[in-house]
């Protein structure tokens, strides 16, 4: 995260995706260190802090706190380590000096240090781009002193009004790419297993991370690269200029966090997601089906048909195939509904098993009534609803069916759905 503003729904996709990955790897028995680094100094941060008239560190501290609040509402577990770039300046100096010593980097004397892209033989291997093709149309800004238009900055010479740190090349601040290489290798070693991110980072950011890290260490950087799919809004790319740019907290003002979480989880992590009113209604409908299957069943130990667990495991082991895993949950819900008519203990055990699997995706964490009534607070008066339900029960006891129907219709007009069962009458809010 580059913490100059509130996290948006695209950030939420990445947060939820790698939270799901971390949960599944741990459930599968792997030892895992999950690191999510924070860029807390860059051009956008400095510009926004100057606009606000505040120190850049005050801005980043506030946005990091907001990020933690947003991820908690989406049931995203905190990573094991969350390094900030400004805490690793010395490590950046060391890696840059190593690259200079190996002639993979050069200091032209203006306070900047650049990476020599042409010297790294495999540049472009992640994004499958050829260096000759990249040079077509590349240009050098007037203020830059690059040997090659493709060279990128590792250290930026200090400018008036910007934060800076002393370095062997003069006062300045780090480039974005070197920040991530240093934080990653500091926390995980020269080579680590999985590197994740959003689809917009493949080139040039991740390509540059590979180039500078492998040139510095002489070792492979990351064994596996995973990129979460982009979020599109009503079929269009999310953009502030189009007016379809939504922060996580804006979205959660309107939709239940678990609905948003399910929308972001139910699609395969590599697939683009279309964020729309319709897709959110579908996500809400799916969760309602699950919670209705769980509703009213007694607590029980997770048990039942092992086939469901095996199918769920096979799906998740197949490149985290969450659409297939969710299909297993739907099949379990259908079986629970069948069993509750003939064998309540078996239904309850299978329901516990379904909830356990769903929790690995970060959903079905609530009691059924809590979710099904979600949003009632502030929208309708719950005490008034309960009073009307009691009045309806009295009318039914007196066989006053006209009054009973009138109250049901009144509640329906308020968006309240009644469900009469052996244990009494319960209620939930209808989908908006």
Short mmCIF file of C-alpha atoms in Angstrom, two decimals:
data_model
loop_
_atom_site.label_atom_id
_atom_site.label_comp_id
_atom_site.label_asym_id
_atom_site.label_seq_id
_atom_site.Cartn_x
_atom_site.Cartn_y
_atom_site.Cartn_z
CA UNK A 1 0.00 0.00 0.00
CA UNK A 2 1.08 3.55 -0.75
CA UNK A 3 -0.61 5.34 2.11
CA UNK A 4 -1.53 8.80 0.85
CA UNK A 5 -5.32 8.25 0.81
CA UNK A 6 -8.01 5.84 1.99
CA UNK A 7 -7.78 2.35 0.49
CA UNK A 8 -10.17 1.74 -2.41
CA UNK A 9 -12.09 -1.32 -3.52
CA UNK A 10 -9.16 -2.41 -5.73
CA UNK A 11 -6.94 -2.49 -2.65
CA UNK A 12 -9.64 -4.53 -0.92
CA UNK A 13 -9.37 -7.15 -3.68
CA UNK A 14 -5.66 -7.55 -3.03
CA UNK A 15 -6.11 -7.55 0.76
CA UNK A 16 -8.83 -10.20 0.67
CA UNK A 17 -7.07 -12.34 -1.95
CA UNK A 18 -3.84 -12.73 -0.01
CA UNK A 19 -5.67 -13.07 3.29
CA UNK A 20 -7.46 -16.05 1.70
CA UNK A 21 -4.13 -17.42 0.45
CA UNK A 22 -2.54 -17.07 3.89
CA UNK A 23 -5.50 -18.75 5.61
CA UNK A 24 -5.44 -21.70 3.24
CA UNK A 25 -1.66 -22.22 3.41
CA UNK A 26 -1.78 -22.25 7.20
CA UNK A 27 -4.78 -24.60 7.24
CA UNK A 28 -2.85 -26.88 4.88
CA UNK A 29 0.03 -27.14 7.37
CA UNK A 30 2.58 -24.78 5.82
CA UNK A 31 4.78 -22.57 7.95
CA UNK A 32 4.04 -19.08 6.71
CA UNK A 33 5.49 -15.63 7.23
CA UNK A 34 3.17 -13.14 5.58
CA UNK A 35 4.75 -9.74 4.93
CA UNK A 36 2.85 -6.78 3.51
CA UNK A 37 5.06 -3.76 3.13
CA UNK A 38 4.04 -0.12 3.23
CA UNK A 39 5.34 2.68 1.04
CA UNK A 40 5.25 5.65 3.41
CA UNK A 41 7.29 8.09 1.35
CA UNK A 42 6.86 8.82 -2.36
CA UNK A 43 5.75 11.59 -4.73
CA UNK A 44 2.01 11.15 -4.07
CA UNK A 45 2.46 11.17 -0.31
CA UNK A 46 4.63 14.29 -0.38
CA UNK A 47 2.22 16.10 -2.71
CA UNK A 48 -0.85 15.23 -0.59
CA UNK A 49 0.89 16.19 2.68
CA UNK A 50 1.89 19.55 1.18
CA UNK A 51 -1.69 20.10 -0.01
CA UNK A 52 -2.92 19.36 3.52
CA UNK A 53 -0.23 21.49 5.15
CA UNK A 54 0.92 18.63 7.39
CA UNK A 55 4.09 16.55 7.88
CA UNK A 56 4.15 13.55 5.54
CA UNK A 57 4.51 11.23 8.56
CA UNK A 58 1.26 12.55 10.07
CA UNK A 59 -0.56 11.78 6.82
CA UNK A 60 0.87 8.27 6.53
CA UNK A 61 0.19 7.42 10.19
CA UNK A 62 -3.44 8.46 9.77
CA UNK A 63 -3.89 6.50 6.54
CA UNK A 64 -2.24 3.38 7.99
CA UNK A 65 -4.68 3.51 10.93
CA UNK A 66 -7.56 3.87 8.46
CA UNK A 67 -6.24 0.93 6.43
CA UNK A 68 -6.19 -1.26 9.54
CA UNK A 69 -9.77 -0.24 10.34
CA UNK A 70 -10.91 -1.10 6.81
CA UNK A 71 -9.19 -4.48 6.73
CA UNK A 72 -10.61 -5.41 10.14
CA UNK A 73 -14.16 -4.76 8.91
CA UNK A 74 -13.46 -7.00 5.90
CA UNK A 75 -12.18 -9.72 8.28
CA UNK A 76 -8.68 -9.47 6.82
CA UNK A 77 -6.17 -10.82 9.34
CA UNK A 78 -3.13 -8.66 10.02
CA UNK A 79 0.10 -9.83 8.33
CA UNK A 80 2.94 -11.18 10.44
CA UNK A 81 5.13 -8.24 9.51
CA UNK A 82 4.25 -4.85 8.07
CA UNK A 83 7.50 -2.96 7.42
CA UNK A 84 7.50 0.71 6.46
CA UNK A 85 9.92 2.03 3.87
CA UNK A 86 11.18 4.84 6.10
CA UNK A 87 12.41 2.27 8.65
CA UNK A 88 14.67 0.62 6.03
CA UNK A 89 16.65 3.53 4.59
CA UNK A 90 19.98 2.06 5.72
CA UNK A 91 19.19 -1.23 3.99
CA UNK A 92 18.38 0.67 0.80
CA UNK A 93 21.74 2.42 0.96
CA UNK A 94 23.45 -0.96 1.32
CA UNK A 95 21.65 -2.57 -1.65
CA UNK A 96 22.20 0.48 -3.86
CA UNK A 97 25.91 0.51 -3.00
CA UNK A 98 26.13 -3.20 -3.88
CA UNK A 99 24.54 -2.46 -7.26
CA UNK A 100 26.96 0.43 -7.85
CA UNK A 101 29.92 -1.81 -6.94
CA UNK A 102 28.69 -4.45 -9.40
CA UNK A 103 28.16 -1.76 -12.07
CA UNK A 104 24.42 -2.44 -12.19
CA UNK A 105 23.89 1.12 -10.98
CA UNK A 106 25.56 4.49 -11.49
CA UNK A 107 25.55 7.93 -9.91
CA UNK A 108 25.79 10.65 -12.58
CA UNK A 109 26.75 13.28 -10.01
CA UNK A 110 23.44 15.11 -9.66
CA UNK A 111 22.41 13.38 -6.42
CA UNK A 112 20.47 10.64 -8.23
CA UNK A 113 21.43 6.97 -8.60
CA UNK A 114 20.05 4.93 -11.52
CA UNK A 115 19.75 1.22 -12.24
CA UNK A 116 21.44 0.14 -15.49
CA UNK A 117 18.65 -1.92 -17.08
CA UNK A 118 20.70 -2.98 -20.11
CA UNK A 119 23.18 -4.84 -17.92
CA UNK A 120 20.55 -7.22 -16.51
CA UNK A 121 20.30 -9.99 -19.08
CA UNK A 122 16.82 -11.24 -18.16
CA UNK A 123 15.04 -7.90 -17.87
CA UNK A 124 11.42 -8.33 -18.96
CA UNK A 125 11.15 -12.01 -18.03
CA UNK A 126 8.15 -11.56 -15.70
CA UNK A 127 6.08 -9.35 -18.03
CA UNK A 128 7.36 -11.17 -21.15
CA UNK A 129 8.62 -7.97 -22.71
CA UNK A 130 11.73 -7.55 -24.82
CA UNK A 131 14.09 -4.77 -23.94
CA UNK A 132 14.35 -3.65 -27.58
CA UNK A 133 10.59 -3.20 -27.78
CA UNK A 134 10.51 -1.30 -24.49
CA UNK A 135 13.03 1.23 -25.78
CA UNK A 136 10.70 2.22 -28.62
CA UNK A 137 8.97 5.38 -27.49
CA UNK A 138 10.86 5.59 -24.18
CA UNK A 139 12.18 9.04 -23.36
CA UNK A 140 14.28 10.84 -20.78
CA UNK A 141 12.94 13.77 -18.76
CA UNK A 142 14.96 17.00 -18.95
CA UNK A 143 15.92 16.80 -15.27
CA UNK A 144 17.23 13.24 -15.56
CA UNK A 145 20.75 12.12 -16.35
CA UNK A 146 20.12 8.57 -17.55
CA UNK A 147 22.46 6.57 -19.77
CA UNK A 148 19.42 4.74 -21.20
CA UNK A 149 15.73 5.79 -21.26
CA UNK A 150 14.82 2.48 -19.56
CA UNK A 151 17.07 3.06 -16.55
CA UNK A 152 15.12 3.74 -13.37
CA UNK A 153 15.93 5.71 -10.25
CA UNK A 154 17.15 4.02 -7.08
CA UNK A 155 17.89 7.19 -5.11
CA UNK A 156 16.52 10.67 -5.76
CA UNK A 157 18.54 13.76 -4.93
CA UNK A 158 16.89 16.07 -2.40
CA UNK A 159 14.51 18.79 -3.61
CA UNK A 160 13.38 21.84 -1.63
CA UNK A 161 10.41 21.14 0.63
CA UNK A 162 10.75 17.35 0.43
CA UNK A 163 11.76 14.92 3.19
CA UNK A 164 15.30 13.63 2.75
CA UNK A 165 17.92 11.39 4.33
CA UNK A 166 21.70 11.60 4.12
CA UNK A 167 23.35 9.02 1.85
CA UNK A 168 26.72 8.32 0.19
CA UNK A 169 25.37 10.19 -2.86
CA UNK A 170 24.05 13.18 -0.98
CA UNK A 171 20.79 14.00 0.74
CA UNK A 172 17.73 12.48 -0.91
CA UNK A 173 15.08 9.79 -0.69
CA UNK A 174 14.63 6.28 -2.13
CA UNK A 175 12.95 5.33 -5.37
CA UNK A 176 9.79 3.25 -5.09
CA UNK A 177 11.19 0.01 -6.53
CA UNK A 178 14.21 -0.24 -4.22
CA UNK A 179 11.96 0.20 -1.17
CA UNK A 180 10.10 -3.03 -1.90
CA UNK A 181 13.19 -5.10 -2.70
CA UNK A 182 14.85 -4.11 0.55
CA UNK A 183 11.82 -4.64 2.75
CA UNK A 184 11.09 -8.04 1.15
CA UNK A 185 14.61 -9.42 1.42
CA UNK A 186 15.07 -8.01 4.92
CA UNK A 187 11.99 -9.83 6.18
CA UNK A 188 12.11 -13.00 4.05
CA UNK A 189 15.68 -13.46 2.83
CA UNK A 190 17.27 -13.19 -0.62
CA UNK A 191 14.87 -15.78 -2.09
CA UNK A 192 11.32 -16.35 -0.89
CA UNK A 193 8.37 -18.38 -2.09
CA UNK A 194 5.48 -16.13 -3.12
CA UNK A 195 5.33 -12.50 -4.19
CA UNK A 196 1.87 -11.00 -4.63
CA UNK A 197 0.29 -7.77 -5.77
CA UNK A 198 -2.18 -6.13 -8.07
CA UNK A 199 -2.22 -6.53 -11.87
CA UNK A 200 -0.94 -3.01 -12.49
CA UNK A 201 2.36 -3.80 -10.74
CA UNK A 202 3.69 -6.48 -13.10
CA UNK A 203 5.46 -3.86 -15.21
CA UNK A 204 7.48 -1.93 -14.40
CA UNK A 205 7.39 -2.30 -10.61
CA UNK A 206 7.77 -6.04 -10.17
CA UNK A 207 10.04 -6.30 -13.18
CA UNK A 208 12.32 -3.70 -11.59
CA UNK A 209 12.19 -5.46 -8.22
CA UNK A 210 13.48 -8.63 -9.87
CA UNK A 211 16.23 -6.83 -11.74
CA UNK A 212 17.67 -4.96 -8.78
CA UNK A 213 17.22 -7.78 -6.24
CA UNK A 214 18.75 -10.54 -8.37
CA UNK A 215 21.59 -8.30 -9.51
CA UNK A 216 22.38 -7.42 -5.89
CA UNK A 217 22.14 -10.92 -4.38
CA UNK A 218 22.99 -13.15 -7.33
CA UNK A 219 20.03 -15.35 -6.36
CA UNK A 220 16.46 -15.84 -7.62
CA UNK A 221 14.15 -13.27 -6.02
CA UNK A 222 10.69 -14.91 -5.74
CA UNK A 223 9.77 -18.44 -6.80
CA UNK A 224 6.10 -17.73 -7.54
CA UNK A 225 4.33 -14.55 -8.63
CA UNK A 226 0.62 -14.09 -7.95
CA UNK A 227 -1.35 -11.12 -9.22
CA UNK A 228 -4.95 -10.51 -8.19
CA UNK A 229 -7.36 -9.51 -10.96
CA UNK A 230 -8.46 -5.91 -11.41
CA UNK A 231 -11.76 -4.52 -10.15
CA UNK A 232 -13.95 -2.94 -12.80
CA UNK A 233 -16.99 -0.83 -11.93
CA UNK A 234 -20.04 -1.55 -14.08
CA UNK A 235 -17.69 -2.90 -16.74
CA UNK A 236 -15.38 0.11 -16.77
CA UNK A 237 -11.93 0.66 -15.31
CA UNK A 238 -12.13 2.33 -11.92
CA UNK A 239 -11.06 5.96 -12.22
CA UNK A 240 -11.62 9.17 -10.27
CA UNK A 241 -12.15 11.02 -13.55
CA UNK A 242 -15.08 8.70 -14.38
CA UNK A 243 -16.63 9.19 -10.97
CA UNK A 244 -16.62 5.43 -10.28
CA UNK A 245 -13.82 5.40 -7.72
CA UNK A 246 -14.92 4.04 -4.33
CA UNK A 247 -13.00 3.83 -1.08
CA UNK A 248 -13.54 0.75 1.09
CA UNK A 249 -15.24 2.82 3.76
CA UNK A 250 -17.63 4.35 1.24
CA UNK A 251 -18.64 0.89 0.08
CA UNK A 252 -19.07 -0.41 3.63
CA UNK A 253 -21.42 2.44 4.47
CA UNK A 254 -23.87 0.87 2.02
CA UNK A 255 -23.10 -2.86 2.02
CA UNK A 256 -22.45 -5.39 4.75
CA UNK A 257 -18.71 -6.17 5.03
CA UNK A 258 -19.32 -9.90 4.57
CA UNK A 259 -21.20 -9.24 1.31
CA UNK A 260 -18.22 -7.26 -0.01
CA UNK A 261 -15.82 -9.93 1.23
CA UNK A 262 -17.80 -12.68 -0.50
CA UNK A 263 -17.92 -10.72 -3.76
CA UNK A 264 -14.13 -10.34 -3.68
CA UNK A 265 -13.54 -13.99 -2.73
CA UNK A 266 -16.03 -15.91 -4.87
CA UNK A 267 -14.28 -15.08 -8.15
CA UNK A 268 -10.95 -16.69 -8.97
CA UNK A 269 -8.17 -14.45 -7.66
CA UNK A 270 -6.68 -13.97 -11.13
CA UNK A 271 -10.00 -13.02 -12.75
CA UNK A 272 -11.20 -9.43 -13.03
CA UNK A 273 -14.20 -8.61 -10.85
CA UNK A 274 -17.10 -6.46 -11.98
CA UNK A 275 -18.20 -4.32 -9.06
CA UNK A 276 -21.85 -3.38 -9.54
CA UNK A 277 -25.16 -3.22 -7.72
CA UNK A 278 -26.17 -6.47 -9.39
CA UNK A 279 -23.00 -8.33 -8.38
CA UNK A 280 -23.40 -7.14 -4.79
CA UNK A 281 -27.04 -8.29 -4.75
CA UNK A 282 -25.90 -11.70 -6.02
CA UNK A 283 -23.24 -11.90 -3.30
CA UNK A 284 -25.83 -10.97 -0.66
CA UNK A 285 -28.22 -13.59 -2.04
CA UNK A 286 -25.53 -16.28 -1.88
CA UNK A 287 -24.74 -15.51 1.75
CA UNK A 288 -28.45 -15.47 2.62
CA UNK A 289 -28.79 -19.00 1.20
CA UNK A 290 -25.89 -20.16 3.37
CA UNK A 291 -27.19 -18.48 6.51
CA UNK A 292 -30.70 -19.82 5.95
CA UNK A 293 -29.23 -23.32 5.80
CA UNK A 294 -27.49 -22.71 9.14
CA UNK A 295 -30.46 -21.01 10.76
CA UNK A 296 -32.11 -22.63 13.77
CA UNK A 297 -29.80 -25.65 13.98
CA UNK A 298 -28.31 -26.59 17.37
CA UNK A 299 -24.54 -26.34 17.99
CA UNK A 300 -22.68 -29.46 16.90
CA UNK A 301 -19.23 -30.76 16.13
CA UNK A 302 -18.21 -30.54 12.48
CA UNK A 303 -18.87 -33.88 10.82
CA UNK A 304 -20.86 -35.34 7.97
CA UNK A 305 -19.96 -36.30 4.44
CA UNK A 306 -16.17 -36.24 4.04
CA UNK A 307 -16.68 -35.95 0.28
CA UNK A 308 -17.51 -32.26 0.70
CA UNK A 309 -14.26 -31.61 2.55
CA UNK A 310 -12.27 -33.49 -0.07
CA UNK A 311 -13.93 -31.54 -2.91
CA UNK A 312 -13.33 -28.22 -1.14
CA UNK A 313 -9.69 -29.12 -0.50
CA UNK A 314 -9.13 -30.19 -4.10
CA UNK A 315 -10.58 -26.90 -5.33
CA UNK A 316 -8.42 -24.74 -3.06
CA UNK A 317 -5.31 -26.79 -3.82
CA UNK A 318 -5.93 -26.13 -7.53
CA UNK A 319 -4.52 -22.58 -7.64
CA UNK A 320 -6.99 -21.39 -4.98
CA UNK A 321 -10.07 -22.13 -7.08
CA UNK A 322 -12.57 -20.29 -4.89
CA UNK A 323 -15.46 -20.47 -7.40
CA UNK A 324 -15.38 -24.27 -7.15
CA UNK A 325 -14.93 -24.09 -3.37
CA UNK A 326 -18.05 -21.89 -3.15
CA UNK A 327 -19.93 -24.39 -5.32
CA UNK A 328 -19.14 -27.03 -2.69
CA UNK A 329 -20.63 -24.75 -0.02
CA UNK A 330 -23.83 -24.44 -2.07
CA UNK A 331 -24.03 -28.24 -2.32
CA UNK A 332 -23.55 -28.50 1.43
CA UNK A 333 -26.32 -25.97 2.01
CA UNK A 334 -28.70 -28.01 -0.14
CA UNK A 335 -27.83 -31.19 1.76
CA UNK A 336 -28.30 -29.43 5.11
CA UNK A 337 -31.77 -28.28 4.03
CA UNK A 338 -32.64 -31.86 3.04
CA UNK A 339 -31.30 -33.33 6.27
CA UNK A 340 -33.09 -30.90 8.56
CA UNK A 341 -36.38 -32.53 7.47
CA UNK A 342 -35.27 -36.01 8.48
CA UNK A 343 -32.23 -35.84 10.79
CA UNK A 344 -31.56 -32.63 12.75
CA UNK A 345 -28.31 -33.88 14.40
CA UNK A 346 -26.87 -34.83 11.00
CA UNK A 347 -27.93 -31.46 9.56
CA UNK A 348 -26.32 -29.65 12.50
CA UNK A 349 -23.05 -31.54 12.12
CA UNK A 350 -22.89 -30.83 8.40
CA UNK A 351 -23.74 -27.17 9.08
CA UNK A 352 -20.79 -26.95 11.48
CA UNK A 353 -18.58 -28.46 8.81
CA UNK A 354 -19.83 -25.99 6.22
CA UNK A 355 -19.18 -23.06 8.53
CA UNK A 356 -15.66 -24.30 9.24
CA UNK A 357 -14.83 -24.44 5.51
CA UNK A 358 -16.47 -21.08 4.82
CA UNK A 359 -14.44 -19.50 7.61
CA UNK A 360 -11.31 -20.35 5.60
CA UNK A 361 -12.67 -17.95 2.98
CA UNK A 362 -13.40 -15.40 5.71
CA UNK A 363 -17.21 -15.66 5.58
CA UNK A 364 -20.08 -17.17 7.63
CA UNK A 365 -18.58 -15.82 10.84
CA UNK A 366 -21.86 -14.49 12.22
CA UNK A 367 -24.98 -16.01 13.72
CA UNK A 368 -27.68 -16.41 11.09
CA UNK A 369 -30.08 -13.87 12.60
CA UNK A 370 -27.28 -11.35 13.00
CA UNK A 371 -26.52 -11.44 9.28
CA UNK A 372 -30.09 -11.79 8.04
CA UNK A 373 -31.15 -8.77 10.09
CA UNK A 374 -28.01 -6.79 9.22
CA UNK A 375 -28.78 -3.20 8.45
CA UNK A 376 -31.93 -3.12 10.57
CA UNK A 377 -30.36 -0.78 13.10
CA UNK A 378 -31.09 2.75 12.00
CA UNK A 379 -33.24 1.64 9.07
CA UNK A 380 -36.20 0.39 11.11
CA UNK A 381 -37.15 0.23 14.76
CA UNK A 382 -36.39 -3.33 15.92
CA UNK A 383 -38.50 -2.90 19.08
CA UNK A 384 -41.47 -1.82 16.93
CA UNK A 385 -40.96 -4.86 14.68
CA UNK A 386 -40.91 -7.23 17.66
CA UNK A 387 -44.10 -5.59 19.00
CA UNK A 388 -45.88 -6.05 15.67
CA UNK A 389 -44.78 -9.70 15.53
CA UNK A 390 -46.19 -10.24 19.05
CA UNK A 391 -49.47 -8.59 18.01
CA UNK A 392 -49.65 -10.84 14.97
CA UNK A 393 -49.07 -13.93 17.11
CA UNK A 394 -51.93 -12.85 19.39
CA UNK A 395 -54.20 -12.36 16.36
CA UNK A 396 -53.30 -15.83 15.08
CA UNK A 397 -53.99 -17.34 18.51
CA UNK A 398 -57.42 -15.72 18.41
CA UNK A 399 -57.88 -16.94 14.81
CA UNK A 400 -58.18 -13.33 13.67
CA UNK A 401 -56.67 -14.05 10.28
CA UNK A 402 -57.64 -10.67 8.83
CA UNK A 403 -55.63 -8.82 11.51
CA UNK A 404 -52.79 -11.32 11.22
CA UNK A 405 -52.53 -10.75 7.48
CA UNK A 406 -52.77 -6.99 7.91
CA UNK A 407 -49.78 -6.98 10.29
CA UNK A 408 -47.78 -9.24 7.97
CA UNK A 409 -48.47 -6.82 5.10
CA UNK A 410 -47.47 -3.86 7.28
CA UNK A 411 -44.18 -5.54 8.13
CA UNK A 412 -43.61 -6.47 4.49
CA UNK A 413 -44.05 -2.80 3.55
CA UNK A 414 -41.28 -2.02 6.05
CA UNK A 415 -39.00 -4.55 4.32
CA UNK A 416 -39.40 -7.19 7.03
CA UNK A 417 -39.79 -10.84 6.01
CA UNK A 418 -41.42 -13.16 8.56
CA UNK A 419 -40.58 -16.84 8.82
CA UNK A 420 -42.95 -19.05 10.80
CA UNK A 421 -41.45 -22.28 12.08
CA UNK A 422 -41.78 -24.87 14.81
CA UNK A 423 -39.69 -22.71 17.15
CA UNK A 424 -41.79 -19.60 16.59
CA UNK A 425 -41.64 -16.64 14.24
CA UNK A 426 -38.36 -15.03 13.24
CA UNK A 427 -37.71 -12.10 10.96
CA UNK A 428 -35.11 -10.67 8.62
CA UNK A 429 -34.77 -7.73 6.28
CA UNK A 430 -35.65 -8.24 2.66
CA UNK A 431 -32.91 -7.55 0.11
CA UNK A 432 -32.98 -3.92 -0.91
#
